[in-house]
CSV table of N, CA and C in Angstrom, one decimal:
chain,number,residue,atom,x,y,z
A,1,UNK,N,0.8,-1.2,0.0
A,1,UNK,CA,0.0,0.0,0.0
A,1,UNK,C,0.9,1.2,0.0
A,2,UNK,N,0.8,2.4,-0.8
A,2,UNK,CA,1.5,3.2,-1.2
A,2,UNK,C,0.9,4.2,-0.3
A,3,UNK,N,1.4,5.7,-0.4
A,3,UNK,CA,1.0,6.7,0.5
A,3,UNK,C,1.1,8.0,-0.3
A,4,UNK,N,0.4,9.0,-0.1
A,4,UNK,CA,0.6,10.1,-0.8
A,4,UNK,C,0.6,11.3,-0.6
A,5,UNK,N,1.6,12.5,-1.0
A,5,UNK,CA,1.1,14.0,-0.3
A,5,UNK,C,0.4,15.1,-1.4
A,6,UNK,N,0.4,16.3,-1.0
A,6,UNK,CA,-0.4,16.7,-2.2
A,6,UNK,C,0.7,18.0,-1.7
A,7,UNK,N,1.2,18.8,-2.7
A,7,UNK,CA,1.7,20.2,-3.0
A,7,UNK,C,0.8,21.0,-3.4
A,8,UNK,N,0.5,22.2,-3.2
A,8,UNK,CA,0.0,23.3,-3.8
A,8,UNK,C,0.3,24.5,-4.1
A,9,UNK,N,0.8,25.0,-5.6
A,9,UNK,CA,2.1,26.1,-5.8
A,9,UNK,C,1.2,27.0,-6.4
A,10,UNK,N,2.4,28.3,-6.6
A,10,UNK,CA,1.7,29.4,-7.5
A,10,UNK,C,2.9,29.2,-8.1
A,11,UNK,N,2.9,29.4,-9.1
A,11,UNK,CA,4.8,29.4,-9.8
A,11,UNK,C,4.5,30.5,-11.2
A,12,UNK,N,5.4,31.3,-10.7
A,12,UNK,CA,5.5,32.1,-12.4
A,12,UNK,C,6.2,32.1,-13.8
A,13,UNK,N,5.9,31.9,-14.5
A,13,UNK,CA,6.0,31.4,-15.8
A,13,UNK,C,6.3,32.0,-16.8
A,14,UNK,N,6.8,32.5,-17.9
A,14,UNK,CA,5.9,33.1,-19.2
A,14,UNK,C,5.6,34.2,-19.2
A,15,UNK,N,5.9,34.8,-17.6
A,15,UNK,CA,5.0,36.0,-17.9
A,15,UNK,C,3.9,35.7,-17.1
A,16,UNK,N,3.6,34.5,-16.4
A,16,UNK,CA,2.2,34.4,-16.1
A,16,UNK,C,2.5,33.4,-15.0
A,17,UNK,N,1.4,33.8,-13.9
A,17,UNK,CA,1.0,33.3,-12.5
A,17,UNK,C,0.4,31.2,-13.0
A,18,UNK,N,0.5,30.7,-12.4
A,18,UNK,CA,0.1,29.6,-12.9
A,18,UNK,C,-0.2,29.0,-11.0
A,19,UNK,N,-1.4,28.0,-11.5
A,19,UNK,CA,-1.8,27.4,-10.0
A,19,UNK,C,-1.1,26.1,-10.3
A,20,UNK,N,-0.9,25.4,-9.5
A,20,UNK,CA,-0.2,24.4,-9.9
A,20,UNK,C,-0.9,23.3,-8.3
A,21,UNK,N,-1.5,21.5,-8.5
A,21,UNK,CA,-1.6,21.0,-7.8
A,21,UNK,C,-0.9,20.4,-7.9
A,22,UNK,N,0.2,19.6,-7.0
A,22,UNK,CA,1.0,18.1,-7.3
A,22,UNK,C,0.7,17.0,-5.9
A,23,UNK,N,0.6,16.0,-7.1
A,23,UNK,CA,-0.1,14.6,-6.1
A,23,UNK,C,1.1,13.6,-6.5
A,24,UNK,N,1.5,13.5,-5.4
A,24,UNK,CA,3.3,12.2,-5.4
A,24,UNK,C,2.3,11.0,-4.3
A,25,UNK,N,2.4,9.8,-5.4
A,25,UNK,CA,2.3,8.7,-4.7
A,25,UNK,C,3.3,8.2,-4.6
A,26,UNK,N,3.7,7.3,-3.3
A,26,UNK,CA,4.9,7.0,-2.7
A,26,UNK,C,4.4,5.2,-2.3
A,27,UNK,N,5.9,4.6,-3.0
A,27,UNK,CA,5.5,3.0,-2.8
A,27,UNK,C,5.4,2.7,-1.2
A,28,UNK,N,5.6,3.3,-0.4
A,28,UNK,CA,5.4,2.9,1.0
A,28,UNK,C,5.3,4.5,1.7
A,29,UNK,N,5.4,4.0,3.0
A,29,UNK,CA,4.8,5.5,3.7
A,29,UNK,C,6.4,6.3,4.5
A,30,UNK,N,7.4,5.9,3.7
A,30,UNK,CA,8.8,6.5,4.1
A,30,UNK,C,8.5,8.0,3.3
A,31,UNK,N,7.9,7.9,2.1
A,31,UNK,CA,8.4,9.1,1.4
A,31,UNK,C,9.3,9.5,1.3
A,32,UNK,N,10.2,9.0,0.9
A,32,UNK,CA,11.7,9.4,0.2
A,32,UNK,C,11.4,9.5,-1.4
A,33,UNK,N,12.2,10.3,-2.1
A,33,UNK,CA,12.6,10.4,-3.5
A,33,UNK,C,12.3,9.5,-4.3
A,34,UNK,N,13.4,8.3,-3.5
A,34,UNK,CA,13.8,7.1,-4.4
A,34,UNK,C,12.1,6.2,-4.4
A,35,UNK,N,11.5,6.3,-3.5
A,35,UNK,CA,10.1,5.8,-3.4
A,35,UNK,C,8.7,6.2,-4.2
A,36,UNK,N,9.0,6.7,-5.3
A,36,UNK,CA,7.8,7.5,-6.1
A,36,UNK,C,7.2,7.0,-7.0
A,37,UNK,N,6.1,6.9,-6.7
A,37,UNK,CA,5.5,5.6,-7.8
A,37,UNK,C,5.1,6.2,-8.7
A,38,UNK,N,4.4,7.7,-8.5
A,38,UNK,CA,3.5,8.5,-9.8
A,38,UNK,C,3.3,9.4,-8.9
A,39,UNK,N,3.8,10.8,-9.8
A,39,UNK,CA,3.2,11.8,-9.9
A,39,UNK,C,2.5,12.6,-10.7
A,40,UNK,N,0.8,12.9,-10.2
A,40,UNK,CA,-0.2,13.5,-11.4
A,40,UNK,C,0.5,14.8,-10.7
A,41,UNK,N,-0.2,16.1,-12.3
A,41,UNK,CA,-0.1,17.3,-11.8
A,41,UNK,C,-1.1,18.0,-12.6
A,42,UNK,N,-2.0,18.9,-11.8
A,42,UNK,CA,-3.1,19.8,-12.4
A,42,UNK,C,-2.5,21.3,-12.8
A,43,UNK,N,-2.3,21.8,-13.7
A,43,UNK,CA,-1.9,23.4,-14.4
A,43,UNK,C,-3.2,24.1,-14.4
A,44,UNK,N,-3.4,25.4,-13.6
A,44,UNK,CA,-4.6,26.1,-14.3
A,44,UNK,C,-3.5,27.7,-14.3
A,45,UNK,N,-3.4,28.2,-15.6
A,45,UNK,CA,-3.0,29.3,-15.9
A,45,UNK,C,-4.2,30.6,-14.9
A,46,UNK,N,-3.6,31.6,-14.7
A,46,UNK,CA,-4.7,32.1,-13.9
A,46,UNK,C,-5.2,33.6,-15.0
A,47,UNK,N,-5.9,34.0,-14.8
A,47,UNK,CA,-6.4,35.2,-15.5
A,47,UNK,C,-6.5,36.8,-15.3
A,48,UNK,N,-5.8,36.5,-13.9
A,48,UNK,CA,-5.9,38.0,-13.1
A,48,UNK,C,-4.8,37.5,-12.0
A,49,UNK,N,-3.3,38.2,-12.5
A,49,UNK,CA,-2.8,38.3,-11.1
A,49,UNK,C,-2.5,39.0,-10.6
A,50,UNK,N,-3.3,39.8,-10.1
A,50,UNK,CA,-3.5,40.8,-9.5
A,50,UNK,C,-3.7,40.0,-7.8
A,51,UNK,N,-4.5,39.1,-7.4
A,51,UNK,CA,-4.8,38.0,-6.2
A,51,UNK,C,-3.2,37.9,-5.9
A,52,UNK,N,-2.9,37.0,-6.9
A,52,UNK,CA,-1.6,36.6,-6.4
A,52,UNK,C,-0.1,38.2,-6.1
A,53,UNK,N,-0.3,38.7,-6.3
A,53,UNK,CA,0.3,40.3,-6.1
A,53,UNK,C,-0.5,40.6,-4.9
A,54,UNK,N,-1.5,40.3,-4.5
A,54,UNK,CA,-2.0,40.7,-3.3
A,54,UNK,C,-1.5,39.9,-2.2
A,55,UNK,N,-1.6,38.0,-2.4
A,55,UNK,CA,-1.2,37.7,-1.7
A,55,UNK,C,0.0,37.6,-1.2
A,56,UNK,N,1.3,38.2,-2.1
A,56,UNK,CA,2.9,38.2,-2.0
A,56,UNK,C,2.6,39.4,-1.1
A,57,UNK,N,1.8,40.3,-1.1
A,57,UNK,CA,2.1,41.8,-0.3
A,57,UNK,C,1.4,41.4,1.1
A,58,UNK,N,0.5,40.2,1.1
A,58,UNK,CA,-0.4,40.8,2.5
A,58,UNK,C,1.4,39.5,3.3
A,59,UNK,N,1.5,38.5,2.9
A,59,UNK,CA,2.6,38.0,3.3
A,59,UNK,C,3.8,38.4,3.7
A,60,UNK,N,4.1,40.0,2.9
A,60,UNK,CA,5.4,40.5,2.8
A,60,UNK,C,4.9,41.4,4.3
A,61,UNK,N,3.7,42.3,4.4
A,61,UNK,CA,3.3,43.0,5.4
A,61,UNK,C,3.0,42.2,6.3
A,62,UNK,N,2.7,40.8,6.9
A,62,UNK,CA,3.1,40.0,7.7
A,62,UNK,C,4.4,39.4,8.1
A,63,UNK,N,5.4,40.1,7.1
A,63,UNK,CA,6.5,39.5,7.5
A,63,UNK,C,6.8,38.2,7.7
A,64,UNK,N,6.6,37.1,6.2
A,64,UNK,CA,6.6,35.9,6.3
A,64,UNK,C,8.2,35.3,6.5
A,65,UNK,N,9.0,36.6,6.1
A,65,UNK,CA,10.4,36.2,5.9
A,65,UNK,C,11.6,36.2,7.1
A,66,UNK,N,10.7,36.7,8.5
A,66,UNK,CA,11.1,37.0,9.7
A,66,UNK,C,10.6,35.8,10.6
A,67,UNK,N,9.8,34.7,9.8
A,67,UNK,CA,9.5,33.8,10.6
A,67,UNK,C,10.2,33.1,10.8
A,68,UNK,N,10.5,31.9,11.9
A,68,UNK,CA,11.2,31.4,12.7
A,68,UNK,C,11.1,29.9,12.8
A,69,UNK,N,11.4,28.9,12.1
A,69,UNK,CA,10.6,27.2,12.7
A,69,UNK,C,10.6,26.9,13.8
A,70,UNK,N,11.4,27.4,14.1
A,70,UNK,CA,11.9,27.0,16.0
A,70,UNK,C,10.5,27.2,16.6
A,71,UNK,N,10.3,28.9,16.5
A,71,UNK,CA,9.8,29.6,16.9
A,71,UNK,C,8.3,29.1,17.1
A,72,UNK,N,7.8,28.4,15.9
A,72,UNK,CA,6.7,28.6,14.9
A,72,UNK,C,6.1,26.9,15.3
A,73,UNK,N,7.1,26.0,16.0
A,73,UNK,CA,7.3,24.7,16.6
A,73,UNK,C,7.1,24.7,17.8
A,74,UNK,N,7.0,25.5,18.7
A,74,UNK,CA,7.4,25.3,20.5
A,74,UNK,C,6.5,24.2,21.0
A,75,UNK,N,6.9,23.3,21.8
A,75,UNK,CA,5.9,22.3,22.1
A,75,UNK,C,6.0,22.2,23.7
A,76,UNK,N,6.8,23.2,24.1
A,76,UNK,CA,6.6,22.8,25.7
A,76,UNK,C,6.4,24.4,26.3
A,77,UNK,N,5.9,24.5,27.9
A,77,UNK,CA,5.5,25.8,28.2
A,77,UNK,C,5.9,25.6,30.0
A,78,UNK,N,6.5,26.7,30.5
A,78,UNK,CA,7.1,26.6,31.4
A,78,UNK,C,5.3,26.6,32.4
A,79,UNK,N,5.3,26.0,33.6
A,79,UNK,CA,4.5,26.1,34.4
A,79,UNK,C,4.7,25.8,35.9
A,80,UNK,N,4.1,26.2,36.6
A,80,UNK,CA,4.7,26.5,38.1
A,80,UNK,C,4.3,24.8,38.9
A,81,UNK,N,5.7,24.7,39.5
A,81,UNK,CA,5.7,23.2,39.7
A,81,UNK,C,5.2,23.0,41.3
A,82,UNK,N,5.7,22.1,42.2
A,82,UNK,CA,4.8,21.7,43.3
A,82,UNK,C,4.9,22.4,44.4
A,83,UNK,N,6.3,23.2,44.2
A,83,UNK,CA,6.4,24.1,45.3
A,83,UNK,C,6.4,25.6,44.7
A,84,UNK,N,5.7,26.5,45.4
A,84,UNK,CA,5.5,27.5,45.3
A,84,UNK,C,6.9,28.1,44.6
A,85,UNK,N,6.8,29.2,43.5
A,85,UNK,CA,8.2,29.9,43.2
A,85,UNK,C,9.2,29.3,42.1
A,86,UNK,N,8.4,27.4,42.2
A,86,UNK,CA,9.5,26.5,41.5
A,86,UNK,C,8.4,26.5,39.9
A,87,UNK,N,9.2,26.2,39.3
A,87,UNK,CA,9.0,26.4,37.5
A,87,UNK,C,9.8,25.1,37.0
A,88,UNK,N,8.6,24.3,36.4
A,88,UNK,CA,9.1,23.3,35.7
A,88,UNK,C,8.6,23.2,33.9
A,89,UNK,N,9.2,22.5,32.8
A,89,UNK,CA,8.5,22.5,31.8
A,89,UNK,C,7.3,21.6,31.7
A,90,UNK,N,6.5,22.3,30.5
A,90,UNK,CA,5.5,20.9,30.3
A,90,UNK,C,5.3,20.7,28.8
A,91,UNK,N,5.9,19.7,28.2
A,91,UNK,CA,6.0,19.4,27.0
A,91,UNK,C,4.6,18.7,26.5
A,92,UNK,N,4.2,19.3,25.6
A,92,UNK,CA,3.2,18.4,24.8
A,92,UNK,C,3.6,17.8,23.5
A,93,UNK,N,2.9,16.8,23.3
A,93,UNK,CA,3.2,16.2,22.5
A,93,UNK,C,1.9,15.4,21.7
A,94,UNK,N,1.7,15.7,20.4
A,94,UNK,CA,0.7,15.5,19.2
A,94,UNK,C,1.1,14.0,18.8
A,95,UNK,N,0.6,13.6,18.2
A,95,UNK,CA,0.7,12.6,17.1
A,95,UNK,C,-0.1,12.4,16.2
A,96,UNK,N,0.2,11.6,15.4
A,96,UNK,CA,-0.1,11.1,13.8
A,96,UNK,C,-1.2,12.5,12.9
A,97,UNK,N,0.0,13.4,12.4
A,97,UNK,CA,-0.7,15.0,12.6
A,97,UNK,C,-0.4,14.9,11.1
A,98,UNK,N,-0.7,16.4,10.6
A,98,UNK,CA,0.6,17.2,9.7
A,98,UNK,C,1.0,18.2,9.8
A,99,UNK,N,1.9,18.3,8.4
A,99,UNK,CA,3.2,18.9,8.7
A,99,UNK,C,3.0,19.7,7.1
A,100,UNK,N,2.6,21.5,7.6
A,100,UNK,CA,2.2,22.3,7.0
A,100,UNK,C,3.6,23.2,6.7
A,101,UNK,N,3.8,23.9,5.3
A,101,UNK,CA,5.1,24.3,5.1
A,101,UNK,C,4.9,24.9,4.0
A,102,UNK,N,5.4,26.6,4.2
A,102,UNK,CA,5.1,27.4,3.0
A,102,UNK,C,6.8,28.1,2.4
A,103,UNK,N,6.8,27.3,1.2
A,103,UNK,CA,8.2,27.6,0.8
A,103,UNK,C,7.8,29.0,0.1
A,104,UNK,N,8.7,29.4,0.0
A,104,UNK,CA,8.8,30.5,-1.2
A,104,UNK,C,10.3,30.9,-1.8
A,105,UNK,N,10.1,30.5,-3.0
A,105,UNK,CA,11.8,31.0,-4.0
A,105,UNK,C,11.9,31.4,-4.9
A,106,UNK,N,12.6,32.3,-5.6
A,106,UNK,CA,13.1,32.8,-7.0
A,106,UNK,C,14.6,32.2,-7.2
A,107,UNK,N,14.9,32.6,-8.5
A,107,UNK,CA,16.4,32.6,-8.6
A,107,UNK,C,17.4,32.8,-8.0
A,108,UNK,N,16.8,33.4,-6.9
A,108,UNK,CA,18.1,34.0,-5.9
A,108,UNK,C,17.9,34.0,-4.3
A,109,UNK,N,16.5,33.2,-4.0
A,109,UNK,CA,16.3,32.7,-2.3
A,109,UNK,C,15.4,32.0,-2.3
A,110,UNK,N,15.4,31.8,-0.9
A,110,UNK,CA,14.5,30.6,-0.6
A,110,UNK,C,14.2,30.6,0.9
A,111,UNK,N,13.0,30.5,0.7
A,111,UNK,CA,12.5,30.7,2.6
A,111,UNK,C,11.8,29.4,2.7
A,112,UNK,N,11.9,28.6,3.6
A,112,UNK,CA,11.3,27.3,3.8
A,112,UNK,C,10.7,27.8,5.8
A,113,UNK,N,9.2,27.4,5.4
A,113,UNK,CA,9.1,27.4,7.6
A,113,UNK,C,7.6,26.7,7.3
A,114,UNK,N,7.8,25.7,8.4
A,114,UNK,CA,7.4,24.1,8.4
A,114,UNK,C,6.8,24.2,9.7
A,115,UNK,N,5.3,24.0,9.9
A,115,UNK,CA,5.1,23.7,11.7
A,115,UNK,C,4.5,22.1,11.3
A,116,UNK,N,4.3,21.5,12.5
A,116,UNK,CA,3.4,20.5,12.7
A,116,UNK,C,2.5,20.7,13.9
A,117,UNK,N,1.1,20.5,13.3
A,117,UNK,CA,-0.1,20.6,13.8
A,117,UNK,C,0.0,21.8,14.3
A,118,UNK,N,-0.2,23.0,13.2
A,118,UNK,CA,-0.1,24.3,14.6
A,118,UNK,C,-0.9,25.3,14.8
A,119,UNK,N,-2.2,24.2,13.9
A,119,UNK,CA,-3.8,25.2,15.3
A,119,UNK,C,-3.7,23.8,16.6
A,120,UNK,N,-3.5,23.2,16.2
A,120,UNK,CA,-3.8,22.3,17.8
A,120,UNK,C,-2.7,22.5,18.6
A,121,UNK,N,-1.1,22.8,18.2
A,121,UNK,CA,-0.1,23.5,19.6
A,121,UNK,C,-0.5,24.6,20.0
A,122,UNK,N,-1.0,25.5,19.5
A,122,UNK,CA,-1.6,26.9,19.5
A,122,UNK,C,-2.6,26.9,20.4
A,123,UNK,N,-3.6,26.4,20.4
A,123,UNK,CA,-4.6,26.1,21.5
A,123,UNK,C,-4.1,25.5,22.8
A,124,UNK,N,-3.1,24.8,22.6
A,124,UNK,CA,-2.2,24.2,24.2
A,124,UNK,C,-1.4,25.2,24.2
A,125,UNK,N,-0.8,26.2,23.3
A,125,UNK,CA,0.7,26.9,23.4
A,125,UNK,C,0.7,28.0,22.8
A,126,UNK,N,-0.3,28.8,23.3
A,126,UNK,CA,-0.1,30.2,22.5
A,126,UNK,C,0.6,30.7,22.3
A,127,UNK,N,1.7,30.5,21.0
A,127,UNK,CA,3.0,31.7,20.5
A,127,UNK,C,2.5,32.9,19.1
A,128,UNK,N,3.3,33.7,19.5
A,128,UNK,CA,2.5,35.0,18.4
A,128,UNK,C,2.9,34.7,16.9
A,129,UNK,N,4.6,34.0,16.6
A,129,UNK,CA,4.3,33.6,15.5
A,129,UNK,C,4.3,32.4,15.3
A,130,UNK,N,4.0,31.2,15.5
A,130,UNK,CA,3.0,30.5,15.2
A,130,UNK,C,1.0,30.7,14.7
A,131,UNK,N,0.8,31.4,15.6
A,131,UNK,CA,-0.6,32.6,15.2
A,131,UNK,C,-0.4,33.0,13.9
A,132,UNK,N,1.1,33.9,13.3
A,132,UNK,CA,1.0,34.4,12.3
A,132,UNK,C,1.6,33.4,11.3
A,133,UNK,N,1.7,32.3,11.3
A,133,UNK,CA,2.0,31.3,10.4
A,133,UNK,C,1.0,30.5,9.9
A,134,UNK,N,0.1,30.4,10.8
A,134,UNK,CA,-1.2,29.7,11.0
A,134,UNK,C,-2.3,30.7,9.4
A,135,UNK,N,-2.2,32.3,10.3
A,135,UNK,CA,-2.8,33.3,9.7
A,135,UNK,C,-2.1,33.7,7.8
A,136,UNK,N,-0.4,33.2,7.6
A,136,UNK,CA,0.0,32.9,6.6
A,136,UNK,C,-0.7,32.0,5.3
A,137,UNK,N,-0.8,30.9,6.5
A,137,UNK,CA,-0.8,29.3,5.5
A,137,UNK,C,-2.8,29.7,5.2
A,138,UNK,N,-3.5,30.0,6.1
A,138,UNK,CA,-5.0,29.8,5.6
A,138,UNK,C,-4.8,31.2,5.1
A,139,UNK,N,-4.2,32.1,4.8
A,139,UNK,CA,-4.5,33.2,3.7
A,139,UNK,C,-4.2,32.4,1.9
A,140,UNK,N,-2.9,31.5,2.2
A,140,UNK,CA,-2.9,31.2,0.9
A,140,UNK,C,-3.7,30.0,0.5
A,141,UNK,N,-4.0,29.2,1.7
A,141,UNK,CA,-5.5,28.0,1.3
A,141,UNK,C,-6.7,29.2,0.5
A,142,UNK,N,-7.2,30.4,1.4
A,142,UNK,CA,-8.1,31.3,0.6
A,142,UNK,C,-8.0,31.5,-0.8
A,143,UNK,N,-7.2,31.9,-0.8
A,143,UNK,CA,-6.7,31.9,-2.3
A,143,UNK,C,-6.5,31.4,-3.3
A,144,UNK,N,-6.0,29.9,-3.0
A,144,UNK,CA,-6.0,28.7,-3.6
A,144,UNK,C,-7.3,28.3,-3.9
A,145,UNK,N,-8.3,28.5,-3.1
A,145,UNK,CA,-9.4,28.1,-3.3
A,145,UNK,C,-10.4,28.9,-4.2
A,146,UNK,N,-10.0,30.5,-4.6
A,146,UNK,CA,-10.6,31.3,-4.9
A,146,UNK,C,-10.2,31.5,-6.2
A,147,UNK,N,-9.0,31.8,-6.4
A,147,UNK,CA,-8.1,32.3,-7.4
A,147,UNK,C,-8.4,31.6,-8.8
A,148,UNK,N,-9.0,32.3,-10.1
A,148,UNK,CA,-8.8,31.1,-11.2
A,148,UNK,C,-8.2,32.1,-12.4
C-alpha cells in the first residue's frame, strides 16, 4: 500500500502566475525520493494576477520572511511546579498529525518554515508567530481556493 502527499504552488511562468496542484504517490509511507510511484499534476493558468500580487504583499506586510521554525514549533511551556516559586516545563506532544510548510523562492532565495499541527499547539501553546504562520498558510489556502 503506497502513500501520498499533495503540494500546492503558484509558480510564475511566461510571464504568467500559474496554480499548480502536485499529487506524489509513494511506494510505501517512508516518502523518500527514491520511493515514487506516480506523480499526477493539475496546471490552471490564472487570468488576473492581481490575487496573487495581493497575496505576495499581504505575506510580505506580515513578514513571512522573519519567521522562525523553532519559533513557529514550540511544544513545551514553562508552568509553576509543586512548590511554590518552582518552574518546571510541560512538554506536549501530538501525534499522527501534519506537517504544513510554506516555501517560497526565486532565482536568488529561498525561505522554507514548516510547523506541525499548529492550530492544535496553538490552543495548548499560545505563541504569536506560530498565530502568524497559522494566519499565513489559511490566507494562501483562501486563495488557492478562490483564485482562477
Amino acid at each position: 500500500m503506497g502513500d501520498a502527499q499533495i503540494y500546492y504552488a503558484f509558480g510564475f511562468r511566461n510571464e504568467r502566475w500559474e496554480k499548480i496542484e502536485l499529487s506524489v504517490r509513494f511506494k510505501s509511507r517512508n516518502r523518500v525520493y527514491d520511493q515514487v510511484k506516480r506523480i499526477k499534476s493539475k496546471k490552471q493558468k490564472l487570468k488576473d494576477s492581481s490575487q496573487i500580487d495581493s497575496l505576495l504583499q499581504f505575506w510580505d506586510q506580515n513578514e513571512i520572511w522573519k519567521l522562525n521554525t523553532d519559533s513557529v514549533n514550540v511544544k513545551s511551556k514553562k508552568v509553576e511546579g509543586v512548590h511554590p516559586g518552582e518552574m518546571s516545563e510541560d512538554l506536549i506532544l501530538i501525534s499522527d498529525g501534519c506537517v504544513y510548510s510554506l516555501e517560497i523562492f526565486d532565482s536568488a532565495s529561498y525561505c522554507i518554515i514548516s510547523s506541525y499541527e499548529p492550530e492544535r499547539y496553538q490552543e495548548q501553546i499560545p505563541v504569536p508567530q506560530r498565530e502568524r504562520f497559522i494566519l499565513l498558510k489559511d490566507q494562501l489556502m483562501h486563495y488557492w481556493n478562490t483564485v482562477r
